[in-house]
C-alpha positions as semicolon CSV with decimal commas, in nm:
position;residue;x (nm);y (nm);z (nm)
1;X;-1,411;1,869;-1,341
2;X;-1,099;1,683;-1,238
3;X;-0,794;1,820;-1,372
4;X;-0,702;1,670;-1,712
5;X;-0,383;1,448;-1,681
6;X;-0,086;1,579;-1,871
7;X;0,030;1,416;-2,191
8;X;0,345;1,322;-2,358
9;X;0,266;1,615;-2,568
10;X;0,238;1,843;-2,328
11;X;0,575;1,781;-2,205
12;X;0,703;1,822;-2,540
13;X;0,556;2,164;-2,584
14;X;0,700;2,251;-2,264
15;X;1,055;2,188;-2,310
16;X;1,025;2,252;-2,663
17;X;1,111;1,950;-2,861
18;X;0,921;1,680;-3,048
19;X;0,692;1,403;-2,880
20;X;0,920;1,144;-3,013
21;X;1,239;1,264;-2,823
22;X;1,014;1,298;-2,510
23;X;0,947;0,897;-2,582
24;X;1,307;0,826;-2,633
25;X;1,412;1,021;-2,287
26;X;1,165;0,851;-2,077
27;X;1,228;0,489;-2,213
28;X;1,614;0,543;-2,145
29;X;1,697;0,525;-2,531
30;X;1,989;0,662;-2,690
31;X;1,922;0,981;-2,918
32;X;1,929;1,298;-2,676
33;X;2,185;1,486;-2,509
34;X;2,236;1,480;-2,131
35;X;2,082;1,866;-2,112
36;X;1,786;1,747;-2,314
37;X;1,728;1,460;-2,085
38;X;1,751;1,643;-1,764
39;X;1,517;1,932;-1,911
40;X;1,258;1,654;-1,993
41;X;1,269;1,454;-1,704
42;X;1,239;1,793;-1,493
43;X;0,933;1,919;-1,692
44;X;0,754;1,547;-1,660
45;X;0,839;1,593;-1,290
46;X;0,695;1,921;-1,253
47;X;0,387;1,838;-1,425
48;X;0,345;1,524;-1,303
49;X;0,347;1,301;-1,601
50;X;0,397;0,971;-1,620
51;X;0,415;0,722;-1,926
52;X;0,117;0,482;-1,937
53;X;0,235;0,138;-1,968
54;X;-0,109;-0,040;-2,028
55;X;-0,149;0,224;-2,334
56;X;0,195;0,082;-2,479
57;X;0,078;-0,280;-2,411
58;X;-0,248;-0,197;-2,601
59;X;-0,087;-0,044;-2,867
60;X;0,188;-0,316;-2,960
61;X;0,214;-0,663;-3,056
62;X;0,477;-0,710;-2,755
63;X;0,389;-0,626;-2,379
64;X;0,751;-0,603;-2,249
65;X;0,623;-0,723;-1,953
66;X;0,789;-1,039;-1,743
67;X;0,581;-1,234;-1,471
68;X;0,738;-1,331;-1,128
69;X;0,586;-1,585;-0,902
70;X;0,704;-1,561;-0,549
71;X;0,620;-1,597;-0,183
72;X;0,654;-1,303;0,042
73;X;0,797;-1,521;0,329
74;X;1,148;-1,553;0,249
75;X;1,382;-1,255;0,274
76;X;1,608;-1,334;0,001
77;X;1,312;-1,379;-0,234
78;X;1,225;-1,016;-0,175
79;X;1,577;-0,902;-0,243
80;X;1,539;-1,098;-0,564
81;X;1,218;-0,933;-0,647
82;X;1,385;-0,598;-0,592
83;X;1,663;-0,675;-0,785
84;X;1,458;-0,817;-1,068
85;X;1,248;-0,464;-1,088
86;X;1,541;-0,278;-1,150
87;X;1,726;-0,508;-1,413
88;X;1,368;-0,538;-1,602
89;X;1,378;-0,142;-1,596
90;X;1,713;-0,140;-1,729
91;X;1,613;-0,344;-2,018
92;X;1,284;-0,196;-2,129
93;X;1,068;-0,437;-1,939
94;X;0,833;-0,413;-1,628
95;X;0,740;-0,679;-1,393
96;X;0,388;-0,829;-1,331
97;X;0,404;-0,990;-0,964
98;X;0,225;-1,304;-0,891
99;X;0,273;-1,380;-0,519
100;X;0,172;-1,732;-0,391
101;X;-0,031;-1,759;-0,058
102;X;-0,248;-2,034;0,095
103;X;-0,525;-1,947;-0,077
104;X;-0,341;-1,869;-0,407
105;X;-0,156;-2,198;-0,581
106;X;0,039;-2,173;-0,856
107;X;-0,231;-2,292;-1,058
108;X;-0,410;-1,988;-0,986
109;X;-0,112;-1,771;-1,047
110;X;0,013;-1,856;-1,391
111;X;-0,320;-1,787;-1,562
112;X;-0,346;-1,484;-1,408
113;X;0,012;-1,379;-1,500
114;X;-0,065;-1,512;-1,888
115;X;-0,393;-1,277;-1,892
116;X;-0,142;-0,981;-1,816
117;X;0,029;-1,078;-2,141
118;X;0,345;-1,157;-2,002
119;X;0,655;-1,264;-2,233
120;X;0,810;-1,477;-2,004
121;X;0,809;-1,615;-1,633
122;X;1,048;-1,586;-1,356
123;X;0,972;-1,899;-1,095
124;X;1,121;-1,807;-0,765
125;X;0,868;-2,036;-0,544
126;X;0,591;-2,319;-0,563
127;X;0,310;-2,416;-0,363
128;X;0,376;-2,465;-0,021
129;X;0,767;-2,419;-0,031
130;X;0,810;-2,716;-0,254
131;X;1,123;-2,815;-0,408
132;X;0,920;-2,931;-0,721
133;X;0,674;-2,759;-0,961
134;X;0,452;-2,870;-1,230
135;X;0,235;-2,707;-1,490
136;X;0,452;-2,448;-1,611
137;X;0,325;-2,286;-1,951
138;X;0,507;-2,388;-2,261
139;X;0,366;-2,109;-2,453
140;X;0,649;-1,844;-2,296
141;X;0,978;-1,867;-2,187
142;X;1,019;-1,972;-1,797
143;X;1,330;-1,939;-1,599
144;X;1,356;-2,092;-1,276
145;X;1,541;-1,857;-1,010
146;X;1,670;-2,027;-0,708
147;X;1,368;-2,213;-0,613
148;X;1,190;-2,514;-0,721
149;X;1,278;-2,729;-1,004
150;X;1,055;-2,865;-1,274
151;X;1,116;-3,158;-1,524
152;X;1,064;-2,925;-1,837
153;X;1,371;-2,816;-1,987
154;X;1,375;-2,451;-1,912
155;X;1,669;-2,193;-1,808
156;X;1,793;-2,262;-1,441
157;X;1,940;-1,978;-1,223
158;X;2,066;-2,060;-0,892
159;X;2,321;-2,030;-0,633
160;X;2,589;-2,303;-0,631
161;X;2,488;-2,499;-0,334
162;X;2,780;-2,732;-0,344
163;X;3,057;-2,467;-0,324
164;X;2,832;-2,299;-0,053
165;X;2,836;-2,614;0,158
166;X;3,180;-2,674;0,115
167;X;3,288;-2,321;0,240
168;X;3,089;-2,376;0,552
169;X;3,190;-2,710;0,626
170;X;3,562;-2,622;0,575
171;X;3,516;-2,317;0,769
172;X;3,427;-2,492;1,052
173;X;3,662;-2,772;1,032
174;X;3,957;-2,524;1,018
175;X;3,833;-2,390;1,348
176;X;3,882;-2,744;1,476
177;X;3,516;-2,853;1,488
178;X;3,477;-3,227;1,461
179;X;3,115;-3,307;1,556
180;X;2,944;-3,064;1,300
181;X;2,568;-3,111;1,263
182;X;2,321;-3,025;0,935
183;X;1,973;-2,873;1,015
184;X;1,832;-2,971;0,693
185;X;1,556;-2,813;0,479
186;X;1,299;-3,098;0,445
187;X;1,156;-3,093;0,114
188;X;1,228;-2,713;0,073
189;X;1,387;-2,605;-0,287
190;X;1,746;-2,691;-0,283
191;X;1,752;-2,860;0,045
192;X;1,832;-3,211;-0,129
193;X;2,146;-3,072;-0,294
194;X;2,277;-2,878;0,038
195;X;2,223;-3,206;0,228
196;X;2,393;-3,421;-0,042
197;X;2,678;-3,205;-0,049
198;X;2,695;-3,169;0,342
199;X;2,717;-3,564;0,361
200;X;2,993;-3,530;0,081
201;X;3,202;-3,245;0,284
202;X;3,182;-3,462;0,588
203;X;3,308;-3,771;0,425
204;X;3,573;-3,571;0,266
205;X;3,700;-3,479;0,608
206;X;3,641;-3,837;0,741
207;X;3,371;-3,693;0,982
208;X;3,045;-3,853;1,105
209;X;2,725;-3,692;0,932
210;X;2,458;-3,575;1,157
211;X;2,147;-3,454;0,977
212;X;1,825;-3,324;1,193
213;X;1,535;-3,284;0,942
214;X;1,385;-2,964;0,974
215;X;1,252;-2,672;0,713
216;X;1,337;-2,317;0,597
217;X;1,184;-2,153;0,883
218;X;1,262;-2,008;1,223
219;X;1,011;-2,237;1,405
220;X;1,149;-2,567;1,224
221;X;1,523;-2,413;1,304
222;X;1,384;-2,383;1,683
223;X;1,272;-2,721;1,688
224;X;1,566;-2,872;1,550
225;X;1,800;-2,713;1,813
226;X;1,546;-2,829;2,112
227;X;1,604;-3,188;1,956
228;X;1,943;-3,128;1,967
229;X;1,926;-3,010;2,354
230;X;1,776;-3,327;2,432
231;X;2,086;-3,520;2,346
232;X;2,355;-3,622;2,615
233;X;2,589;-3,402;2,420
234;X;2,555;-3,107;2,167
235;X;2,731;-3,091;1,826
236;X;3,015;-2,825;1,853
237;X;2,893;-2,643;1,537
238;X;2,532;-2,661;1,349
239;X;2,465;-2,569;0,990
240;X;2,143;-2,411;0,934
241;X;1,966;-2,493;0,589
242;X;1,933;-2,116;0,553
243;X;1,956;-1,806;0,733
244;X;1,614;-1,834;0,878
245;X;1,634;-2,195;0,999
246;X;2,001;-2,092;1,164
247;X;1,845;-1,813;1,331
248;X;1,576;-2,038;1,479
249;X;1,856;-2,254;1,623
250;X;2,044;-1,971;1,753
251;X;1,783;-1,805;1,921
252;X;1,715;-2,151;2,091
253;X;2,067;-2,242;2,187
254;X;2,080;-1,872;2,338
255;X;1,769;-1,890;2,557
256;X;1,873;-2,247;2,669
257;X;2,203;-2,084;2,814
258;X;2,428;-2,192;2,564
259;X;2,737;-1,977;2,461
260;X;2,731;-1,912;2,100
261;X;3,028;-1,938;1,948
262;X;3,216;-2,003;2,264
263;X;3,032;-2,386;2,312
264;X;2,838;-2,411;1,989
265;X;2,888;-2,232;1,639
266;X;2,585;-2,144;1,442
267;X;2,614;-2,097;1,046
268;X;2,372;-2,023;0,800
269;X;2,321;-1,981;0,399
270;X;2,209;-1,710;0,198
271;X;2,307;-1,397;0,395
272;X;1,964;-1,252;0,383
273;X;1,878;-0,959;0,596
274;X;1,808;-1,180;0,879
275;X;2,187;-1,275;0,897
276;X;2,297;-0,899;0,896
277;X;2,082;-0,795;1,192
278;X;2,294;-0,636;1,446
279;X;2,172;-0,883;1,738
280;X;2,231;-1,192;1,500
281;X;2,558;-1,131;1,294
282;X;2,515;-1,471;1,155
283;X;2,826;-1,648;0,970
284;X;2,679;-1,758;0,664
285;X;2,746;-1,787;0,254
286;X;2,652;-1,485;0,031
287;X;2,524;-1,481;-0,301
288;X;2,443;-1,170;-0,457
289;X;2,078;-1,115;-0,563
290;X;2,168;-0,851;-0,822
291;X;2,383;-1,107;-1,005
292;X;2,116;-1,365;-1,009
293;X;1,851;-1,142;-1,082
294;X;2,039;-1,025;-1,397
295;X;2,143;-1,386;-1,508
296;X;1,804;-1,485;-1,488
297;X;1,683;-1,179;-1,692
298;X;1,978;-1,218;-1,954
299;X;1,861;-1,606;-1,977
300;X;1,461;-1,510;-1,991
301;X;1,495;-1,204;-2,249
302;X;1,758;-1,402;-2,450
303;X;1,501;-1,677;-2,512
304;X;1,223;-1,448;-2,568
305;X;1,436;-1,312;-2,898
306;X;1,548;-1,680;-2,977
307;X;1,341;-1,945;-2,833
308;X;1,600;-2,220;-3,012
309;X;1,892;-2,099;-2,795
310;X;2,043;-2,346;-2,583
311;X;1,921;-2,434;-2,226
312;X;2,110;-2,195;-1,958
313;X;2,240;-2,348;-1,629
314;X;2,385;-2,064;-1,423
315;X;2,549;-2,135;-1,097
316;X;2,648;-1,837;-0,896
317;X;2,925;-1,890;-0,694
318;X;2,899;-1,809;-0,325
319;X;3,161;-1,664;-0,070
320;X;3,171;-1,713;0,299
321;X;3,075;-1,435;0,533
322;X;3,236;-1,473;0,874
323;X;3,079;-1,271;1,143
324;X;3,027;-1,361;1,539
325;X;2,831;-1,676;1,544
326;X;3,118;-1,881;1,436
327;X;3,463;-1,957;1,652
328;X;3,700;-2,223;1,760
329;X;3,583;-2,552;1,857
330;X;3,584;-2,579;2,266
331;X;3,825;-2,793;2,405
332;X;3,707;-3,129;2,554
């Protein structure tokens, strides 16, 4: 017969404390000394005990579970999911993951998540990387986190695109650049706001805008760079819609023999893992996934506790991160 799984009572008997005290410790609630916490956790680890979250859901009227709808393509989405996992645990919640795939639309994923008795939903992505989403559930709180927008009056947490693009344009202008192109994100989330702010920033500096439509992928960035290379003259600086797009631009320029940043500066947006690679070292703007995740969870759990609270619109201020892909404009 298989060995019987240890119970919370077994851990309590091993340490010589009550089952209720073990429960407090394992849920990170107050009421136990530091020494007792250490002894309980050590005993649980030695015995191979872990809390049965499914039993907790079945026993109570609340699940303390939050659903997350996301894709597995964007590095920054992965960073956000990791931050949400940590932040949810700190608040006594667990995550139920609902990845979108070409075969699984949000109309498939949302009912699956609701079937897991989630108390709220965090939306990071929509079908096909769209900037809009419909069909969000109205029976539970929803927060949009940095991805698509809906027409529903739901809480919304994302980076301040206007500040980010202004930082990039101002940085390049300060380096002497006058011909600054924007490889835009097409119909992707936040692409329109970044495109709009690029136009405003260029007009503020009395510069001629230059937009090449693309998407939030390396391939789209590479195709946009190829289109720029086919011109008689290249811009002296290129702002990618995000880091992935900018890295596609960068790789294509380098492969064509263009010196970066001596001839063309390239910058991105997000400061994802792609930007920080040793062979990329992309100038970009950073917004902290931990801060964004905390703001989203605060809004969502606040909405769970008080459905009538005012709608949250949180905008995270990014910071400029200068690396080796941006430099002074070349002399004519």
